Structures are given as structure tokens and as C-alpha cells.
Amino acid sequence: ETGVTQSPTHLIKTRGQQVTLRCSSQSGHNTVSWYQQALGQGPQFIFQYYREEENGRGNFPPRFSGLQFPNYSSELNVNALELDDSALYLCASSLAGGPGETQYFGPGTRLLVL
Amino acid sequence: AQRVTQPEKLLSVFKGAPVELKCNYSYSGSPELFWYVQYSRQRLQLLLRHISRESIKGFTADLNKGETSFHLKKPFAQEEDSAMYYCALIGGGSYIPTFGRGTSLIVHP
């Protein structure tokens, strides 16, 4: 059974640029959630995708967008990067989209915006 | 709005001492509560959830609706318990979890 993988591991961008982060869900999982974790804070929910449809969204502006593919892998896109977007971005997959489903986290992508 | 507060940023104890990591929440309905743990150089993972009422690695947590708390307890801490612990809440019918800022537990030999 393959765990959740994320790419890249680290990324440096400048303000105003766009970034795409990728996540491969654990085998058999059809739901992917994305989180932003700023330094010294807990993960903050961005959105969740269930069977290629957005299934819930946190308090993030529209420049944070996502996609889920037929193989249930997912992308997080952030446009017009701001300095405050510097954070660890976590992806988590689960068997289904229910709120009580156990989430399995990836190692994260660390984004630095200069 | 739902909120999770972990008042201690750092908790330092000696091996064999009891441990209590505090979690208080704010939510008007019936929440689902979780504890997640992240060991050094490992991924964030679920430790336990209140609906399971189970003990994992000697840890237990009881939901106290009167005090709106979900404190994590272990009677005798071990060095391998050193990690970052996050309390999380999901409001009834929602898919949106809210995490606390985390408590770093250090267990000294």
C-alpha cells in the first residue's frame, strides 16, 4: 500500500507568481484535503475534493484553487502569491468524504515566497 | 464559529510522570474531536478520536461537554511520547476540521 506523496518537497517563489503543488492519494482513497500550516500554527483547512468535486472549503480566497483527477491525485494552485502564503502545505487522503473519516497525511511541501 | 484552543505551547515532563495536554473548544453543537500527533521527522497522524473511546499508546481523552474540553492524558509518560500534539474539531455535518496550534511535549529521561 503506497502512502500519500507530495511534490515538490520545497519551493521558492516570488511575490505575484503562481505555484502548483501536487499530491498523490493513498491507494484506494478517493478524497483529498489540502491544508496550510504556517510556522507555529496548526494546519488550516483549505478545501477538500471528493471524486473530482470540491466538497468543502475553508476561509481562503479564490486565488487558492484545486483540482482532482480521475486517479484521485490532486493539485493545489495558488495565484498572485503573497508573502503570507509562505507555509507548509499538507495534503491528506481518506477513504471517503465523510467528516469522521481518518485522514492520512503526506509529508508536505514547504513554500517560501520572497 | 468553531475554535480550538491549546493553551500550552510546550509541556516538559520527566519519564514516568503523568501527562495532560489541554484542549478547549468552542462550538455550539455536537462536535467530533480528535487528537493528532507528529513525531520528529514523521508525518502528522491520527492518535485518537472521542467517538472511539479507545486508548492508543496509553493515551486517553474524554470529551467534557460541560467544560468544552477534550484533554489528552497518559498516566506514565515515556520518552517516545515526545512529539507535537494537535487537537482538532469537526462540527456536526461539516467536513471542515479546525486544528489547535499544537502543544510540543518533551519527555526527559
Short mmCIF file of C-alpha atoms in Angstrom, two decimals:
data_model
loop_
_atom_site.label_atom_id
_atom_site.label_comp_id
_atom_site.label_asym_id
_atom_site.label_seq_id
_atom_site.Cartn_x
_atom_site.Cartn_y
_atom_site.Cartn_z
CA GLU A 1 0.00 0.00 0.00
CA THR A 2 1.50 3.32 -1.07
CA GLY A 3 1.17 6.28 1.26
CA VAL A 4 0.36 9.87 0.39
CA THR A 5 3.09 11.57 -1.60
CA GLN A 6 3.58 15.26 -2.34
CA SER A 7 5.76 17.16 -4.75
CA PRO A 8 7.88 19.15 -4.71
CA THR A 9 9.29 18.98 -1.18
CA HIS A 10 10.48 22.58 -1.21
CA LEU A 11 9.75 25.55 -3.41
CA ILE A 12 10.84 29.18 -3.55
CA LYS A 13 8.74 31.73 -5.45
CA THR A 14 8.49 35.49 -5.62
CA ARG A 15 5.50 37.65 -4.85
CA GLY A 16 2.96 37.71 -7.66
CA GLN A 17 3.97 34.39 -9.14
CA GLN A 18 1.79 31.31 -9.41
CA VAL A 19 2.51 27.88 -7.94
CA THR A 20 1.15 24.36 -8.40
CA LEU A 21 1.56 21.71 -5.71
CA ARG A 22 0.82 18.06 -6.31
CA CYS A 23 -0.49 15.23 -4.19
CA SER A 24 -0.96 11.52 -4.84
CA SER A 25 -3.51 9.95 -2.57
CA GLN A 26 -3.06 6.68 -0.75
CA SER A 27 -4.09 3.64 -2.76
CA GLY A 28 -7.87 3.15 -2.63
CA HIS A 29 -8.63 6.64 -1.31
CA ASN A 30 -10.99 8.90 -3.29
CA THR A 31 -10.87 12.02 -1.12
CA VAL A 32 -8.09 14.59 -0.82
CA SER A 33 -7.91 17.54 1.57
CA TRP A 34 -5.42 20.38 1.50
CA TYR A 35 -4.13 22.33 4.49
CA GLN A 36 -1.90 25.32 5.03
CA GLN A 37 0.32 25.25 8.10
CA ALA A 38 2.08 28.47 8.96
CA LEU A 39 5.06 28.37 11.30
CA GLY A 40 3.99 27.73 14.89
CA GLN A 41 0.36 27.11 13.94
CA GLY A 42 -1.84 24.12 13.41
CA PRO A 43 -2.97 23.05 9.95
CA GLN A 44 -5.67 25.26 8.44
CA PHE A 45 -8.17 23.61 6.10
CA ILE A 46 -8.13 24.97 2.54
CA PHE A 47 -10.54 22.62 0.73
CA GLN A 48 -11.46 19.01 0.11
CA TYR A 49 -12.07 17.11 -3.12
CA TYR A 50 -14.24 14.02 -3.28
CA ARG A 51 -14.47 12.13 -6.58
CA GLU A 52 -13.22 15.16 -8.53
CA GLU A 53 -15.68 17.64 -6.98
CA GLU A 54 -14.94 20.27 -4.34
CA ASN A 55 -16.59 19.03 -1.17
CA GLY A 56 -15.93 21.79 1.33
CA ARG A 57 -13.84 24.94 1.52
CA GLY A 58 -12.20 26.84 4.35
CA ASN A 59 -11.69 30.56 4.65
CA PHE A 60 -9.27 31.04 1.77
CA PRO A 61 -9.57 33.49 -1.15
CA PRO A 62 -10.41 32.31 -4.69
CA ARG A 63 -6.75 32.59 -5.75
CA PHE A 64 -6.40 29.24 -3.95
CA SER A 65 -7.89 26.68 -6.31
CA GLY A 66 -7.68 22.97 -6.73
CA LEU A 67 -8.28 20.04 -8.96
CA GLN A 68 -8.71 16.32 -8.51
CA PHE A 69 -8.02 13.89 -11.33
CA PRO A 70 -9.77 10.60 -12.22
CA ASN A 71 -6.98 8.69 -10.45
CA TYR A 72 -7.79 10.82 -7.35
CA SER A 73 -4.48 12.62 -7.33
CA SER A 74 -4.83 16.34 -6.75
CA GLU A 75 -3.30 19.74 -7.39
CA LEU A 76 -3.36 22.92 -5.35
CA ASN A 77 -2.87 26.11 -7.34
CA VAL A 78 -2.14 29.46 -5.78
CA ASN A 79 -2.17 32.58 -7.96
CA ALA A 80 -0.74 36.01 -7.22
CA LEU A 81 1.44 34.73 -4.40
CA GLU A 82 1.76 36.88 -1.30
CA LEU A 83 4.45 36.81 1.37
CA ASP A 84 1.92 35.37 3.86
CA ASP A 85 1.46 32.34 1.63
CA SER A 86 4.81 31.09 2.89
CA ALA A 87 3.92 27.92 4.78
CA LEU A 88 3.94 24.15 4.79
CA TYR A 89 1.18 22.79 2.57
CA LEU A 90 -0.19 19.44 3.62
CA CYS A 91 -2.27 17.04 1.64
CA ALA A 92 -4.31 14.30 3.28
CA SER A 93 -6.30 11.49 1.72
CA SER A 94 -9.15 9.42 3.10
CA LEU A 95 -11.39 6.56 2.02
CA ALA A 96 -14.44 8.78 1.64
CA GLY A 97 -15.54 12.35 2.09
CA GLY A 98 -17.27 12.00 5.43
CA PRO A 99 -16.22 14.24 8.32
CA GLY A 100 -15.28 11.33 10.52
CA GLU A 101 -13.06 9.56 8.01
CA THR A 102 -9.47 9.05 9.07
CA GLN A 103 -7.13 11.26 7.10
CA TYR A 104 -3.66 10.12 6.09
CA PHE A 105 -1.22 12.97 5.67
CA GLY A 106 1.60 13.46 3.24
CA PRO A 107 5.00 14.89 4.18
CA GLY A 108 4.11 18.36 2.95
CA THR A 109 5.52 20.93 0.54
CA ARG A 110 7.33 23.86 2.09
CA LEU A 111 6.70 27.05 0.11
CA LEU A 112 8.72 30.20 0.61
CA VAL A 113 7.52 33.39 -1.04
CA LEU A 114 10.08 36.17 -1.31
CA ALA B 1 -17.75 29.62 14.52
CA GLN B 2 -15.66 26.76 15.80
CA ARG B 3 -12.43 27.26 17.67
CA VAL B 4 -9.85 25.01 19.31
CA THR B 5 -7.50 26.30 21.98
CA GLN B 6 -4.41 24.52 23.19
CA PRO B 7 -3.17 26.83 25.91
CA GLU B 8 0.29 25.29 26.31
CA LYS B 9 2.81 25.72 23.54
CA LEU B 10 5.28 23.48 25.35
CA LEU B 11 4.92 20.83 28.04
CA SER B 12 8.03 19.37 29.61
CA VAL B 13 7.87 16.33 31.93
CA PHE B 14 10.11 13.54 33.17
CA LYS B 15 9.73 9.92 32.18
CA GLY B 16 7.15 8.18 34.34
CA ALA B 17 5.30 11.38 35.24
CA PRO B 18 1.63 11.86 34.33
CA VAL B 19 0.86 13.95 31.29
CA GLU B 20 -2.17 16.06 30.47
CA LEU B 21 -2.30 18.07 27.26
CA LYS B 22 -5.14 20.54 27.39
CA CYS B 23 -7.65 21.20 24.64
CA ASN B 24 -10.63 23.51 24.94
CA TYR B 25 -13.10 24.08 22.18
CA SER B 26 -15.81 26.47 21.20
CA TYR B 27 -18.73 25.06 19.24
CA SER B 28 -22.45 25.33 19.82
CA GLY B 29 -23.48 21.90 18.56
CA SER B 30 -22.16 18.37 18.97
CA PRO B 31 -18.58 18.22 17.75
CA GLU B 32 -16.34 15.37 16.76
CA LEU B 33 -12.97 15.73 18.45
CA PHE B 34 -9.61 14.28 17.55
CA TRP B 35 -6.02 14.23 18.70
CA TYR B 36 -3.29 14.13 16.07
CA VAL B 37 0.40 13.55 16.73
CA GLN B 38 3.54 14.34 14.78
CA TYR B 39 6.74 12.62 15.87
CA SER B 40 10.08 14.08 14.84
CA ARG B 41 10.65 13.72 11.09
CA GLN B 42 7.37 11.86 10.65
CA ARG B 43 4.00 12.76 9.20
CA LEU B 44 1.02 14.06 11.04
CA GLN B 45 -1.16 11.11 12.04
CA LEU B 46 -4.37 10.47 13.90
CA LEU B 47 -3.83 9.40 17.52
CA LEU B 48 -7.40 9.01 18.70
CA ARG B 49 -10.95 10.29 18.31
CA HIS B 50 -13.54 10.75 21.01
CA ILE B 51 -16.23 8.59 19.41
CA SER B 52 -13.96 5.55 19.55
CA ARG B 53 -13.42 5.90 23.28
CA GLU B 54 -10.21 3.94 22.92
CA SER B 55 -6.77 4.10 24.44
CA ILE B 56 -3.91 4.43 22.00
CA LYS B 57 -0.29 4.09 23.17
CA GLY B 58 -1.61 4.54 26.71
CA PHE B 59 -3.28 7.87 25.89
CA THR B 60 -6.94 8.56 26.58
CA ALA B 61 -9.12 11.61 26.08
CA ASP B 62 -12.59 12.25 27.43
CA LEU B 63 -14.99 14.72 25.94
CA ASN B 64 -16.36 17.01 28.68
CA LYS B 65 -19.23 18.92 27.13
CA GLY B 66 -19.83 20.94 30.28
CA GLU B 67 -16.31 22.31 30.29
CA THR B 68 -16.00 22.10 26.47
CA SER B 69 -12.72 20.28 26.87
CA PHE B 70 -11.02 17.23 25.37
CA HIS B 71 -7.81 16.87 27.32
CA LEU B 72 -5.31 14.15 26.39
CA LYS B 73 -3.94 12.14 29.28
CA LYS B 74 -1.38 9.47 29.95
CA PRO B 75 -0.58 8.22 33.46
CA PHE B 76 3.12 7.49 32.85
CA ALA B 77 4.95 9.37 30.10
CA GLN B 78 7.61 7.64 28.00
CA GLU B 79 10.49 9.26 26.12
CA GLU B 80 9.00 8.08 22.83
CA ASP B 81 5.89 10.19 23.56
CA SER B 82 7.92 13.31 22.78
CA ALA B 83 6.15 14.88 19.82
CA MET B 84 3.88 17.66 18.65
CA TYR B 85 0.23 17.10 19.56
CA TYR B 86 -2.70 18.79 17.84
CA CYS B 87 -6.31 18.81 18.96
CA ALA B 88 -8.89 19.10 16.17
CA LEU B 89 -12.64 19.57 15.94
CA ILE B 90 -15.21 18.92 13.23
CA GLY B 91 -18.62 20.48 13.70
CA GLY B 92 -21.69 18.34 13.15
CA GLY B 93 -22.39 17.81 9.44
CA SER B 94 -19.31 19.75 8.38
CA TYR B 95 -16.28 18.50 6.52
CA ILE B 96 -14.14 21.36 7.74
CA PRO B 97 -11.78 20.48 10.59
CA THR B 98 -10.35 23.14 12.88
CA PHE B 99 -6.97 22.46 14.45
CA GLY B 100 -5.41 23.96 17.53
CA ARG B 101 -1.94 25.46 17.28
CA GLY B 102 -0.38 22.40 18.90
CA THR B 103 1.50 21.51 22.07
CA SER B 104 5.06 20.27 21.99
CA LEU B 105 5.54 17.50 24.55
CA ILE B 106 9.07 16.79 25.69
CA VAL B 107 9.65 13.80 27.94
CA HIS B 108 13.03 13.85 29.64
CA PRO B 109 14.82 10.64 30.70
#
